[in-house]
Structures are given as structure tokens and as C-alpha cells.
Amino acid sequence: MQPLDVVKTRMHLQGDGIKTGDNFQGTLAAMRGIQRAEGLPGLWRGFVPGLCVVIPRRGFKFVFYDAFISILWKGEKQKAPFQHSLVAGGLAGASEACIITPLECLKIGMQSEKAAGSAATGMATFAMAMVRTGGVASLYAGLGATVAKHTAHSCFYFAAFHETKKFAPKGSSRFQQICWDLLSGFIAGCAAATANNPFDVVKTRQQVVAASALSSHAAGQEFATGPTSIGAVALGLIRQDGLSGLYKGYVAKVARLGPGSALIFCVYEQVMSLLS
């Protein structure tokens, strides 16, 4: 799913009045454009910090959710009311965001750098440049938007999954359970993507500013001269591109999160059923 994540980041950073923007007209056009300009490795920019983010993030998300839902609801987790799943998911997302923000910052910086082959900057170089210029605080750029994004994401991620699972027929076979897990996970991923996309666009534009520590990073340099607060960035997007500006990269996001969430929830549910 990494190429879709790179495309999503690049599309977050384009629009009216942005000189360093690619102005891709769609997800497939973006994939072709990045491949032509930077080669196939360009579609895997930021893979290392992305991998370092996604593995603990998924673990923390489920661990925190299980912890919070057990506090809010004393019955079976699968039968928790919608509002309990919503709150537990939101708290899980906020907790997870505080842990993974530094790696998210590095990932955004690397994904938004337009460089091919050996010219691309490595993760350690990015991290050292950011800390040297802005201190450790630079690794927490966009923390508020990251918390908002993951709170919105996890609210609907878990609530949508468990609400969809309630429609599963009782006494279903293992195969039917897997099918329902896949369907419920897909719906959960699409719901989460829809809820968090506005915060994700704002987060990307805030975090790319930290990459301005590298003089060769054109996008970081450009966005560093503009507004950086959550409200100012969001209002700027709406003024320039209308409300659709808050949904830049939406197709790439859904294409990544829908199937990805289907697999994650299916594997998680099946493993938990074997362990219980």
C-alpha cells in the first residue's frame, strides 16, 4: 500500500497557488508522474519510517481500544453500544497519535521530497537536520492535527466495524465469519478515511514545514513561509480550493485504507478467536 500513501501525501501538497505542487489530476496520474520523474523507488519514498509507524500504530490502536472499551463497557466487546465504541476508539486514536508523531513527521518529509535514486535523503539525515534546526520539538510538528486525525479515524474505525458485525447471522461458519470480518473491516476503513481526511491534509501541510531544515527540500521551504496553525491551514485550504480542498488525496486514501483495514481486522479477529 506504500505507493498509495506517497500519492496521498503529494496530493495533499498541491493546489492553487502552490509553486512546488505537482497538480496531478488523479491517483493513477500521480503514480505515473512520480514513476516517470523519480523512478519506481519514488513510489516507496519514506518506506522505512512508514513501516516503523504502521507496525506499532496498529498494535497500539488495538491494545488501547481493548483497554478503553473494557473500562466503558463491562459486557462482550462485540456487543458494546455504538457510542461506547466511538469514545473508546477516539481515546485509543489520541493515545496512539502521541507516540507515533515523530515517525509521521519523518515519513511526510521523505515522501514529499522530489528526488530520484541516490539524490534522495535518508531517514537519519532528515532526523538530524530537523533536530539540529528546530530541536526535538520539530519532530512533533503537527501534533494537534495528528491527534485530531487519529481520534477521528479510530472513532469510526472501531464503531463502524462492530456495528457492521452485528448484522452477521448467528451460527455462521468460519468461512462466513471471515467474509463478515473482511466486509466489516473494509467499511471501517472507508468510514475512518472519510472522517479523518480533512485533519490528514492539515497534518501533512504542518509536518512538511519541519522538512524545511533541509535547504534542498522545495515543498518544506515553500510551506514554511505560510500559516502553520490548524485553523489557519484549514481556512487557507477552503479559500483556495473550497471544501474539496480538505479531501485532497481522498481516493488514494480509501484505496489504501479500505482493503488494508479489511485484512487487518480479519487477521486480528481470527487470531483472537484462536487464542480465546
mmCIF file with all atom_site columns, C-alpha atoms in Angstrom, residues 115-122:
data_model
loop_
_atom_site.group_PDB
_atom_site.id
_atom_site.type_symbol
_atom_site.label_atom_id
_atom_site.label_alt_id
_atom_site.label_comp_id
_atom_site.label_asym_id
_atom_site.label_entity_id
_atom_site.label_seq_id
_atom_site.pdbx_PDB_ins_code
_atom_site.Cartn_x
_atom_site.Cartn_y
_atom_site.Cartn_z
_atom_site.occupancy
_atom_site.B_iso_or_equiv
_atom_site.pdbx_formal_charge
_atom_site.auth_seq_id
_atom_site.auth_comp_id
_atom_site.auth_asym_id
_atom_site.auth_atom_id
_atom_site.pdbx_PDB_model_num
ATOM 1 C CA . ALA A 1 115 ? 14.396 13.302 -5.610 1.00 0.00 ? 115 ALA A CA 1
ATOM 2 C CA . ALA A 1 116 ? 15.445 10.252 -7.549 1.00 0.00 ? 116 ALA A CA 1
ATOM 3 C CA . GLY A 1 117 ? 17.890 7.476  -6.734 1.00 0.00 ? 117 GLY A CA 1
ATOM 4 C CA . SER A 1 118 ? 20.925 8.361  -4.650 1.00 0.00 ? 118 SER A CA 1
ATOM 5 C CA . ALA A 1 119 ? 19.842 12.024 -4.501 1.00 0.00 ? 119 ALA A CA 1
ATOM 6 C CA . ALA A 1 120 ? 17.061 11.121 -2.064 1.00 0.00 ? 120 ALA A CA 1
ATOM 7 C CA . THR A 1 121 ? 17.755 11.978 1.583  1.00 0.00 ? 121 THR A CA 1
ATOM 8 C CA . GLY A 1 122 ? 17.865 9.139  4.114  1.00 0.00 ? 122 GLY A CA 1
#
